[in-house]
Short mmCIF file of C-alpha atoms in Angstrom, two decimals:
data_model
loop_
_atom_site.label_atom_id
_atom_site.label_comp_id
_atom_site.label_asym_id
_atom_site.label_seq_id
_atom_site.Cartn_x
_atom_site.Cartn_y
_atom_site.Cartn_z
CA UNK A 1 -38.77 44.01 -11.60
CA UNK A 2 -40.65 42.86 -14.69
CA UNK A 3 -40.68 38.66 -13.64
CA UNK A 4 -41.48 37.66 -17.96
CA UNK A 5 -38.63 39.97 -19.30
CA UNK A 6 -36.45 38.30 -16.82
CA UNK A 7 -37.47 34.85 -18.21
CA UNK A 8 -37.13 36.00 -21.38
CA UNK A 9 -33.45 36.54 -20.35
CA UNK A 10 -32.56 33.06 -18.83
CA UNK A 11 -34.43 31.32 -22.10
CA UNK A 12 -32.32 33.46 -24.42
CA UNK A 13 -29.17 32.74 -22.08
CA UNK A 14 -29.45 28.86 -21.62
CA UNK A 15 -29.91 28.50 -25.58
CA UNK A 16 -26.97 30.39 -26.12
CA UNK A 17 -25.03 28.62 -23.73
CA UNK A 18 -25.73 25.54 -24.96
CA UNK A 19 -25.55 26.05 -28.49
CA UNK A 20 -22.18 27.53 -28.19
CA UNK A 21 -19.57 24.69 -28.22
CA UNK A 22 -16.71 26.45 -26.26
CA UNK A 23 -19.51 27.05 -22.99
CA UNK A 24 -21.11 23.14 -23.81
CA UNK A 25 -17.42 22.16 -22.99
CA UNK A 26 -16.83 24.49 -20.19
CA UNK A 27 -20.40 22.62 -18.56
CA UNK A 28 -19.11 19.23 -19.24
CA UNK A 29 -15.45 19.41 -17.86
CA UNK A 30 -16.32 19.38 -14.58
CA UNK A 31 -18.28 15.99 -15.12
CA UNK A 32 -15.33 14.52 -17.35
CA UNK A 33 -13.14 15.24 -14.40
CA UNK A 34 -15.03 13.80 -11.66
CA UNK A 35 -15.22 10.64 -14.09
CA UNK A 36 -11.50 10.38 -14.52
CA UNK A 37 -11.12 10.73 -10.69
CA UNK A 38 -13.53 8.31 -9.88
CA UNK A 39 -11.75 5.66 -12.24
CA UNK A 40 -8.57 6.27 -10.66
CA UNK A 41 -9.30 6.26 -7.26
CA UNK A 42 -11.39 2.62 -8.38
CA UNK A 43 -8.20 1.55 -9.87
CA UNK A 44 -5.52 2.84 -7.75
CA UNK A 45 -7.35 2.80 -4.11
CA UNK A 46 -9.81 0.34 -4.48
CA UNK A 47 -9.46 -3.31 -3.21
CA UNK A 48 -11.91 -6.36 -2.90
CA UNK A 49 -14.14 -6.04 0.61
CA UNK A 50 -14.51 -9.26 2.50
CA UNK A 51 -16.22 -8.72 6.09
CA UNK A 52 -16.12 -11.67 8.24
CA UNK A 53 -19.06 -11.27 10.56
CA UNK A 54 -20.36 -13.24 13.91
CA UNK A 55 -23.86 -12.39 15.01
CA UNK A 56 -25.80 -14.86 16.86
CA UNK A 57 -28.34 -12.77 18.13
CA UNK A 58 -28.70 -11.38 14.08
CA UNK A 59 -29.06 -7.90 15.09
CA UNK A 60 -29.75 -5.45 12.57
CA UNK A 61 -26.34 -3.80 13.59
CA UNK A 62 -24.35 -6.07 11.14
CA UNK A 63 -26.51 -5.37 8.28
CA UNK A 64 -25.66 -1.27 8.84
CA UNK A 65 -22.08 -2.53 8.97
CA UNK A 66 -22.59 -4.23 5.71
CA UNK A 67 -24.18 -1.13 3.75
CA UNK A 68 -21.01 0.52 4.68
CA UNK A 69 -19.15 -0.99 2.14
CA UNK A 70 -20.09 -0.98 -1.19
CA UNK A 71 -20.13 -3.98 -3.31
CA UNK A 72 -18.64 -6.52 -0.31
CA UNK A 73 -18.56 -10.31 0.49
CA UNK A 74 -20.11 -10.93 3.56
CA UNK A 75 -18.92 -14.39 5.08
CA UNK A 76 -20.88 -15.52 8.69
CA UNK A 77 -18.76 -17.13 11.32
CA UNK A 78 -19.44 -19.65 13.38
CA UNK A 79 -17.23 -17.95 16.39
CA UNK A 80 -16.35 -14.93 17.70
CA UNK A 81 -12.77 -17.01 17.79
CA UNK A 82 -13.01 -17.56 14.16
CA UNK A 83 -13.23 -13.71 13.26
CA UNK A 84 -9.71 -13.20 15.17
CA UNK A 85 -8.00 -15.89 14.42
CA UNK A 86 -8.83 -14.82 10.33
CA UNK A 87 -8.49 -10.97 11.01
CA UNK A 88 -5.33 -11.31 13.46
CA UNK A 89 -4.70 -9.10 16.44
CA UNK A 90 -4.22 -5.71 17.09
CA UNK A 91 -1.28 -4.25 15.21
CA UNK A 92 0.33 -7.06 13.08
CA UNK A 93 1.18 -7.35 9.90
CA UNK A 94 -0.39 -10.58 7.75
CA UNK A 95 -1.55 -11.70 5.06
CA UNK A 96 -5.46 -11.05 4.73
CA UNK A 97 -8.09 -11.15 2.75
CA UNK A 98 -10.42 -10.02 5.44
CA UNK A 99 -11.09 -6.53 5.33
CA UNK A 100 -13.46 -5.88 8.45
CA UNK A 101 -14.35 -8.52 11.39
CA UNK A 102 -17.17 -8.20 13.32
CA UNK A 103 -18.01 -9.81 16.66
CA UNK A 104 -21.32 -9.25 18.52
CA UNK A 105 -22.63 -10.97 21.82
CA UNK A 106 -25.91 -13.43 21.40
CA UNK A 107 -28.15 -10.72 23.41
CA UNK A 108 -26.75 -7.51 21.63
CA UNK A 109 -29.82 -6.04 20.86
CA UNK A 110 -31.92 -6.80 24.66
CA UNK A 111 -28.50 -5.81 26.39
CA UNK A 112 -28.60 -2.40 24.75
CA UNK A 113 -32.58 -2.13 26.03
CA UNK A 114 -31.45 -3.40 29.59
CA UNK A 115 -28.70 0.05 29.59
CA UNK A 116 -26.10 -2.79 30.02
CA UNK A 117 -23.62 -1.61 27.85
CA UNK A 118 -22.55 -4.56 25.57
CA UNK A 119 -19.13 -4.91 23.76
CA UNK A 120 -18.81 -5.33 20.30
CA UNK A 121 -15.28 -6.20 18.53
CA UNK A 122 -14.04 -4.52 15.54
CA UNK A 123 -11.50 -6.22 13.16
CA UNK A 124 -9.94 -3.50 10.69
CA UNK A 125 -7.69 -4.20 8.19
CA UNK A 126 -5.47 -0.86 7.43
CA UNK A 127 -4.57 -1.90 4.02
CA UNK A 128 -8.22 -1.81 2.80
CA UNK A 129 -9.92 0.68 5.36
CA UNK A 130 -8.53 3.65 6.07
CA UNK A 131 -9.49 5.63 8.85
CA UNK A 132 -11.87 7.85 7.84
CA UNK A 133 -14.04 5.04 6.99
CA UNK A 134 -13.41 3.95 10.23
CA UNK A 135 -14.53 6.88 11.82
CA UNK A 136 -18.00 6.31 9.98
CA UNK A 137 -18.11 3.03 10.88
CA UNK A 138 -17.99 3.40 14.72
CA UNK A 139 -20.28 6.67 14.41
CA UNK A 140 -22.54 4.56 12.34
CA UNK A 141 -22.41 1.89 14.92
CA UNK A 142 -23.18 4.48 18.06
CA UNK A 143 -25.95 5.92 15.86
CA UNK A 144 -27.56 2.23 15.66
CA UNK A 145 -27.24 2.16 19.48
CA UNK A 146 -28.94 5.34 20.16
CA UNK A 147 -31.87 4.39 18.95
CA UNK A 148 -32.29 1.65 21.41
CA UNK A 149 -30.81 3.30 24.67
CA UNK A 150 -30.50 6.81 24.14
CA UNK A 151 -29.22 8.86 25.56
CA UNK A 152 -26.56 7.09 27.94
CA UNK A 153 -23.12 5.70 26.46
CA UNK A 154 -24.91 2.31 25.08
CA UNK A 155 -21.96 0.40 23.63
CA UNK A 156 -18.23 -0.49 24.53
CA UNK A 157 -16.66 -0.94 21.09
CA UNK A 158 -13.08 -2.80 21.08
CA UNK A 159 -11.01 -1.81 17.74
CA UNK A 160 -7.88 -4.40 16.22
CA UNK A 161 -6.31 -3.04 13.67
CA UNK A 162 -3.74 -5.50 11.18
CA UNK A 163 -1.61 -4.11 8.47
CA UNK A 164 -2.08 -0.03 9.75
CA UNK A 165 -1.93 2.07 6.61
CA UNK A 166 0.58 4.34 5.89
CA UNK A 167 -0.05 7.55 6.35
CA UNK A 168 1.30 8.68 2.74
CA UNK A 169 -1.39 5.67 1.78
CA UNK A 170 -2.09 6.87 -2.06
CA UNK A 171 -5.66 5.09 -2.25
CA UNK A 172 -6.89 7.11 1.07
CA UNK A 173 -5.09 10.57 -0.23
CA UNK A 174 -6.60 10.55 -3.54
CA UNK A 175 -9.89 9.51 -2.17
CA UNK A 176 -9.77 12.16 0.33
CA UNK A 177 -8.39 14.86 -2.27
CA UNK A 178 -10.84 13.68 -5.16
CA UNK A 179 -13.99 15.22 -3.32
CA UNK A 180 -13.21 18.72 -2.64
CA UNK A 181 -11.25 19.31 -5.78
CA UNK A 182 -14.34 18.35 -8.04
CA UNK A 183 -16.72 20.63 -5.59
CA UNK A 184 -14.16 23.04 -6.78
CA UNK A 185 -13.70 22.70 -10.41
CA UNK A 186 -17.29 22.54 -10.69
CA UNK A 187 -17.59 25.99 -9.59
CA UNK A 188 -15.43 27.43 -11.99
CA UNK A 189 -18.67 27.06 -14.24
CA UNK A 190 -20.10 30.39 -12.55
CA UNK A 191 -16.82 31.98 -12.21
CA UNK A 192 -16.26 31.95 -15.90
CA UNK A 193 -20.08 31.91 -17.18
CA UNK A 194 -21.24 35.09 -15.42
CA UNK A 195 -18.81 37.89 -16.64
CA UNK A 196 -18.92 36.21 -20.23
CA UNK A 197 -22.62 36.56 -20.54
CA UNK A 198 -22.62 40.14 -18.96
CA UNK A 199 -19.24 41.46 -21.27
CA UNK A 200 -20.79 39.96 -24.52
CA UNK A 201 -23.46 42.19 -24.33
CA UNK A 202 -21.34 45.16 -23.90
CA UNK A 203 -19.19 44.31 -26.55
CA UNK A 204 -22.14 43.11 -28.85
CA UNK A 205 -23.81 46.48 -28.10
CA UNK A 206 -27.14 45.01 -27.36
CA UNK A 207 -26.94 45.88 -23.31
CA UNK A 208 -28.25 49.45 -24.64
CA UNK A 209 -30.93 47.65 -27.20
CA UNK A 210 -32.34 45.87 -23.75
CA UNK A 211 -32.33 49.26 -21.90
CA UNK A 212 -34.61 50.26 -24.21
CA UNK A 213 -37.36 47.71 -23.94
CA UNK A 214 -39.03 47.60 -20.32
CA UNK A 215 -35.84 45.53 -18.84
CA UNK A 216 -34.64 47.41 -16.45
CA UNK A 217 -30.35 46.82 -15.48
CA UNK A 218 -31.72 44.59 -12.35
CA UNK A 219 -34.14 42.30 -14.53
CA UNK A 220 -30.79 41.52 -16.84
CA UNK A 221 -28.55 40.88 -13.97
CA UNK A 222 -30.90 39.06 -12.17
CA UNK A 223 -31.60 37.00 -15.34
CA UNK A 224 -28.32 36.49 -16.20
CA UNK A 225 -27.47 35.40 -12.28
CA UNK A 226 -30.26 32.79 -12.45
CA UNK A 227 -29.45 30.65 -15.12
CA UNK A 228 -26.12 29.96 -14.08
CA UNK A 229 -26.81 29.65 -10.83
CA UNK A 230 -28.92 26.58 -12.48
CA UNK A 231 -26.04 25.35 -14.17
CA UNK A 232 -23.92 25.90 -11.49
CA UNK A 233 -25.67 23.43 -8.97
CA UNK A 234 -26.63 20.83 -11.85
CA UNK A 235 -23.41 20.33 -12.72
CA UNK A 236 -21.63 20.77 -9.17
CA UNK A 237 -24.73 17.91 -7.78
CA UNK A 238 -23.58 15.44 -10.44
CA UNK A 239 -19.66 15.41 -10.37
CA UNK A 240 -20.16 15.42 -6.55
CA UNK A 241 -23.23 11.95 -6.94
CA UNK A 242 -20.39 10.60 -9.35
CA UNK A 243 -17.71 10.74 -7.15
CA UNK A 244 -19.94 9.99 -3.72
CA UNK A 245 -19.55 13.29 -2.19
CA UNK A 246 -22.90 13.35 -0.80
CA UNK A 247 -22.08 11.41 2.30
CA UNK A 248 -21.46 11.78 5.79
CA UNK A 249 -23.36 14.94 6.97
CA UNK A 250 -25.43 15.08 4.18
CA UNK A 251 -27.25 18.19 4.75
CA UNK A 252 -24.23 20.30 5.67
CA UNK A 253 -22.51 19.06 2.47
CA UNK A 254 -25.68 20.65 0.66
CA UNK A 255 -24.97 23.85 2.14
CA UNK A 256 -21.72 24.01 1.17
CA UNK A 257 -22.70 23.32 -2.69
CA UNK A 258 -25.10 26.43 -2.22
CA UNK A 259 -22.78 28.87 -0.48
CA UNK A 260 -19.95 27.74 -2.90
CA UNK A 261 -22.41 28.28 -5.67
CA UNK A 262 -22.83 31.90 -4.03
CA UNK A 263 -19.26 32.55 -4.21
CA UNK A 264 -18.62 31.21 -7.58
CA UNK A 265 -21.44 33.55 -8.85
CA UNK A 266 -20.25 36.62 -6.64
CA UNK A 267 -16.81 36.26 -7.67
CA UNK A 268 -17.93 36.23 -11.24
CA UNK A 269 -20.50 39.11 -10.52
CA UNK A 270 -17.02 40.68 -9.70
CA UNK A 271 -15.00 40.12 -12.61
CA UNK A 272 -17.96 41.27 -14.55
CA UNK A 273 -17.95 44.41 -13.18
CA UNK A 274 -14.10 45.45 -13.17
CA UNK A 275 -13.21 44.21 -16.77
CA UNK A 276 -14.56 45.77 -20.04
CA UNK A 277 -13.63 42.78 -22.24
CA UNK A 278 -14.77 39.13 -22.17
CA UNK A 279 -11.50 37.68 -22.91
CA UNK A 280 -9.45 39.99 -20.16
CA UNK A 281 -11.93 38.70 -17.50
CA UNK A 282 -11.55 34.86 -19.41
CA UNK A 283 -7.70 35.27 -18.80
CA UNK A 284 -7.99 36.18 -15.13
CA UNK A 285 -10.90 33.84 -14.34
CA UNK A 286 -8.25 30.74 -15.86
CA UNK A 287 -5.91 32.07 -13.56
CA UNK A 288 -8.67 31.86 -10.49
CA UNK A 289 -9.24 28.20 -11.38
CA UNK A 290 -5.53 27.45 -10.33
CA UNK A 291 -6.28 29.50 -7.26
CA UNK A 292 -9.77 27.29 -6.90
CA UNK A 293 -7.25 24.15 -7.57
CA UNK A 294 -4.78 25.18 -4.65
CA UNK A 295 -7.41 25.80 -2.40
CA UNK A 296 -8.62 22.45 -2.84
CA UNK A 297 -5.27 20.28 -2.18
CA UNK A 298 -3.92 21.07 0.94
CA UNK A 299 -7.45 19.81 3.33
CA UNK A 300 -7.89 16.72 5.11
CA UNK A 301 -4.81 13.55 5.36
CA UNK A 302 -2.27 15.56 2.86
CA UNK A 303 -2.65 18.85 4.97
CA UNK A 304 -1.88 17.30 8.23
CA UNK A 305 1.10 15.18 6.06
CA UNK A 306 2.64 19.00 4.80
CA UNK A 307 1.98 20.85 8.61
CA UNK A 308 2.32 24.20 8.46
CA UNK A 309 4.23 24.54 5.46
CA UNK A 310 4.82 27.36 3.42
CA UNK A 311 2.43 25.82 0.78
CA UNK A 312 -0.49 25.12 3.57
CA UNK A 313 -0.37 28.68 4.72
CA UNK A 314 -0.83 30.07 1.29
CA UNK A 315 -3.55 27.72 0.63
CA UNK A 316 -5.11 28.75 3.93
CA UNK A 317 -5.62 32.76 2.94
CA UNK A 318 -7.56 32.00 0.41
CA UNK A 319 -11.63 31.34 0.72
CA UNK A 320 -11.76 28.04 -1.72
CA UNK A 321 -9.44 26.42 1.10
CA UNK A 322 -12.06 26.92 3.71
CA UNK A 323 -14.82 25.67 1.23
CA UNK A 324 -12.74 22.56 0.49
CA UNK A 325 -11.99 21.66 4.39
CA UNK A 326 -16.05 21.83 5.08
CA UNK A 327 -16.71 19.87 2.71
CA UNK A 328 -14.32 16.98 3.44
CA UNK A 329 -14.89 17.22 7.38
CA UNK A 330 -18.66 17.34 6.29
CA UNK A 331 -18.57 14.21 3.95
CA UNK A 332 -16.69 11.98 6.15
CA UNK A 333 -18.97 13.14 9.22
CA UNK A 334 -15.88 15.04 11.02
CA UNK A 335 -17.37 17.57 13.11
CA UNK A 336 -20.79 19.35 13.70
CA UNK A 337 -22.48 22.32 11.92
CA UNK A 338 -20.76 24.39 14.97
CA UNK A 339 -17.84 23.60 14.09
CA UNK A 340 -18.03 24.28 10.71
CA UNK A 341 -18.12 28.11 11.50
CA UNK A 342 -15.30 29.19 10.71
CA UNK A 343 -15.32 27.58 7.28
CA UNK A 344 -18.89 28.85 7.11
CA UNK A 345 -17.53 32.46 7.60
CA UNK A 346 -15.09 33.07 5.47
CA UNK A 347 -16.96 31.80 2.68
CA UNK A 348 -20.02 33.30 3.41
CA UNK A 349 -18.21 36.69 4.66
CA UNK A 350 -15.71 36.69 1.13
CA UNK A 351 -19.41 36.31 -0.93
CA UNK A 352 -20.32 39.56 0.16
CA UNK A 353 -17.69 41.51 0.10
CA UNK A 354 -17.58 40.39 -3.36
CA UNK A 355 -20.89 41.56 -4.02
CA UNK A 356 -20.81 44.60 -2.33
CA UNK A 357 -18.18 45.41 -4.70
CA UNK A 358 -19.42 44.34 -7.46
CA UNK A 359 -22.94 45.80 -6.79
CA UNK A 360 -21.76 49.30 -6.21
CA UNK A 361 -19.67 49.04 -9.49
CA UNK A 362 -22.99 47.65 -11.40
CA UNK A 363 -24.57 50.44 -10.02
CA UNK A 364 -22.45 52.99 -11.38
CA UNK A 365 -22.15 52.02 -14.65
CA UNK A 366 -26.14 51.35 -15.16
CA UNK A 367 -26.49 55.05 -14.19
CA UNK A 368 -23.90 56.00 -17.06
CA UNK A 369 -25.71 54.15 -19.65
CA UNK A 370 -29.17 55.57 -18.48
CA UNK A 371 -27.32 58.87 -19.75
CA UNK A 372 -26.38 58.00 -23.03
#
């Protein structure tokens, strides 16, 4: 491994890719996309957040409430009777321009110390939370209670919802279907990138003019593998920032970016290896981004919505579908990294087959051009 010819490699390679006007649009799309997504789910899902909050003991629990919801109005009560009477009770239908009520007892913060157990009541209104964010919102709240009394049950937390949402809701399915299907999209940037700067240099005849200086097969390979592995995660960290993937389990959603950045690459690795043109492995990698698409839009709310239908189950053999379900379950907190396995798995276990192929076909045709 010669560490400055491979340099020399991923300098030569990130010039040309960004000089070239087709590949600057190929590294853009993904952003554009995630832009467009995140202005329609803004105009189509999004609705003005008023919280309605009574805290006479002003525990810090209502301001982690508050930082739940972006960009909110937050109005303090003078009663816990004021907060219902303005949210309404559990399960009807009104008029409301309250989207969450809070209600907390004078000594919240002490009772929690004492191991006493104090309820809290939750006001939801279904037409502006949905219930992921829910689900957040009473983890978040069981987090804050931790802290104080852990590790005993420290809080009794009693839920109203008015106006349930639907569950064909078009705000909370485009919201939920916006995050994976950027991830997604964004890795068709490795996918595409890596057998197009390996086949150009077949075609170009200049693979043999590198053989000839010291880089050995590896060094361009491993050159060519690092620079779009760069690309890769800059462009797949800022479609997911713009549309707020990074949330929930923040760490596993990290992994996920990496090991989809793994498969992107290997799958590219692969194409690389089989085809002997850049534009046959460009026609078959457009047809993989309707397969990374599909994988992508069948997870989370719409998934449960379709069953087991015969749309789902194709959607579940492929690897992208499993990469798209960790992701969601991962953003909106749903789940631990143990039960992200199986997700975990396939991807990981699909990346190497991929490159097991791909390396022994790499392999072979290195030795061939060593004997020419």
């Amino acid at each position: 491994m010669h560490p400055r010819v491979i340099w020399a490699i991923v300098r030569k390679d990130a010039l040309d890719i960004w000089l070239n006007k087709s590949t600057l649009i190929g590294l853009i799309y993904p952003i554009i996309m995630s832009l467009a997504f995140f202005l329609i789910s803004h105009l189509v899902g999004s609705k003005g957040t008023s919280l309605l909050i009574y805290n006479p003991g002003n525990s810090s629990l209502a301001q982690v409430v508050v930082e739940a919801f972006r960009d909110s109005t937050v109005t303090q009560a003078g009663s816990a009777a004021e907060v219902e009477a303005a949210c309404g009770l559990n399960g009807t239908q009104k008029k409301s321009s309250c989207a969450l009520g809070l209600t907390l007892p004078a000594n919240f913060d002490s009772d929690l110390r004492a191991g006493n157990r104090p309820a809290l009541s939750l006001f939801l209104n279904g037409s502006t939370v949905n219930a992921q964010t829910e689900a957040l919102l009473q983890t978040a709240i069981i987090n804050y209670a931790r802290t104080i009394a852990n590790p005993q049950p420290p809080v009794t937390i009693t839920t109203a919802v008015i106006n349930p949402a639907s569950p064909t809701n078009t705000g909370a399915l485009l919201a939920q279907v916006y995050t994976p299907l950027v991830l997604l999209l964004s890795l068709i940037v490795g996918t595409t990138f890596i057998p197009l700067l390996l086949l150009e240099e077949k075609e170009k005849k200049t693979l043999r003019m590198l053989l000839v200086t010291p880089a050995s097969f590896r060094d361009i390979l491993i050159g060519k593998l690092l620079i779009v592995l760069v690309f890769q995660l800059a462009i797949t960290c800022v479609a997911l920032l713009i549309q707020g993937g990074f949330s929930g389990e923040v760490p596993l959603v990290v992994f996920y970016v990496l090991i989809g950045a793994c498969f992107s690459l290997s799958l590219g690795l692969f194409f690389g290896s089989v085809f002997n043109t850049a534009s046959a492995a460009g026609t078959v990698a457009g047809f993989v981004a309707i397969v990374y698409i599909l994988g992508g839009l069948f997870v989370g709310q719409l998934g449960q919505i379709l069953g087991d239908g015969l749309a789902v189950q194709i959607a579940r053999l492929l690897p992208t579908y499993y990469l798209a379900e960790g992701v969601v379950n991962a953003s909106q907190n749903l789940g631990s990294w143990g039960s992200n396995l199986l997700d975990i798995g396939v991807i990981l276990g699909s990346t190497l087959v991929l490159l097991a192929i791909s390396a022994w076909e790499l392999r072979r045709q290195s030795s061939v051009l060593a004997t020419i």
